[in-house]
Amino acid sequence: MDALRWWTRSLRLGVALCTLAAVFSFPASSVFALRSVTVTGIRTLSESEIRRTAGLRLGTPLVWIDPDAVARRLRTIPRVRDVRVEPRFPHEVRIHVVERTPAATVRLPFQTVVVDREGVVLGRGEDPKRPLLVADGFPPLPVRMGRSIPWPPVRSAITAVVALPKRVQNRIVLVRVDPKGPLEVQLTSGVRVRVRPTDELAERLMVAEAVVARLRARGVLVESVDVRFGDRAVVRPLPVGRSP
């Protein structure tokens, strides 16, 4: 009788262990293998680049795929701002990409780069549809794709200019950034406006344009306006005989 009970218990234990083994091995079987990768959110990036960088192989069991590791690989692409990787049983992985978008061109002493609103470098060259910032007098630090511009004053200027309403941006030819001096904004009218880097740029430009308009109504043409001094403005008239 005791032997029969021992065999019965052993049999039950064996069945339970086999069941557990089957439960744990089933998700890793070909029944839950990767068969499709869906990419959403891309606008300028190619789906093939996303797939290639993700490094996902069809036929891999979904439980073997580490979403965080895939996301880290994808964030090495300069234009990827954020990404979400979501395995969906039984056979799919969904990748949702948030792209960085060009916001400004920054002209440096030895190169010109396109950046997003946070100052992350997206590519080399110039984007004529975006505001132009010229950085003078900064130390020669490396500028890498997918990394932020290394100088805080330039990043702050990018943020300020990109935050301006489009109608105001359209009146700006360029913004000159100096590590020790003011921001100098050159307007399409030819007037140069100097502001402190910490100023509210839209407000200061509005003050400067109001001063220029008032003086123009009196027949005085203006070369530059310095609005770094609170409610006062220092104006330099255009030299006689020189057109704006």
PDB file of C-alpha atoms in Angstrom, residues 106-107 132-138 151-158 161 174-185 197:
ATOM      1  CA  VAL A 106      23.686  77.183 -37.001  1.00  0.00           C
ATOM      2  CA  ARG A 107      26.719  78.567 -38.783  1.00  0.00           C
ATOM      3  CA  LEU A 132      19.815  81.138 -39.235  1.00  0.00           C
ATOM      4  CA  LEU A 133      22.044  81.599 -36.189  1.00  0.00           C
ATOM      5  CA  VAL A 134      25.685  82.599 -36.530  1.00  0.00           C
ATOM      6  CA  ALA A 135      27.946  81.590 -33.618  1.00  0.00           C
ATOM      7  CA  ASP A 136      31.129  83.679 -33.346  1.00  0.00           C
ATOM      8  CA  GLY A 137      34.023  83.428 -30.922  1.00  0.00           C
ATOM      9  CA  PHE A 138      33.263  80.026 -29.426  1.00  0.00           C
ATOM     10  CA  TRP A 151      27.751  75.724 -26.089  1.00  0.00           C
ATOM     11  CA  PRO A 152      24.866  76.655 -23.716  1.00  0.00           C
ATOM     12  CA  PRO A 153      24.485  80.239 -25.079  1.00  0.00           C
ATOM     13  CA  VAL A 154      23.932  78.858 -28.588  1.00  0.00           C
ATOM     14  CA  ARG A 155      21.400  76.301 -27.337  1.00  0.00           C
ATOM     15  CA  SER A 156      19.550  79.033 -25.416  1.00  0.00           C
ATOM     16  CA  ALA A 157      19.467  81.241 -28.515  1.00  0.00           C
ATOM     17  CA  ILE A 158      18.098  78.364 -30.606  1.00  0.00           C
ATOM     18  CA  VAL A 161      14.359  81.913 -31.775  1.00  0.00           C
ATOM     19  CA  LEU A 174      19.931  85.999 -38.864  1.00  0.00           C
ATOM     20  CA  VAL A 175      20.746  85.958 -35.157  1.00  0.00           C
ATOM     21  CA  ARG A 176      24.361  86.465 -34.159  1.00  0.00           C
ATOM     22  CA  VAL A 177      25.439  84.751 -30.922  1.00  0.00           C
ATOM     23  CA  ASP A 178      28.533  85.876 -29.035  1.00  0.00           C
ATOM     24  CA  PRO A 179      29.853  84.047 -25.931  1.00  0.00           C
ATOM     25  CA  LYS A 180      30.411  87.330 -24.043  1.00  0.00           C
ATOM     26  CA  GLY A 181      28.107  89.821 -25.683  1.00  0.00           C
ATOM     27  CA  PRO A 182      24.435  90.344 -26.509  1.00  0.00           C
ATOM     28  CA  LEU A 183      22.364  88.563 -29.087  1.00  0.00           C
ATOM     29  CA  GLU A 184      22.212  90.609 -32.269  1.00  0.00           C
ATOM     30  CA  VAL A 185      19.140  90.108 -34.411  1.00  0.00           C
ATOM     31  CA  PRO A 197      20.559  86.466 -23.922  1.00  0.00           C
TER      32      PRO A 197
END
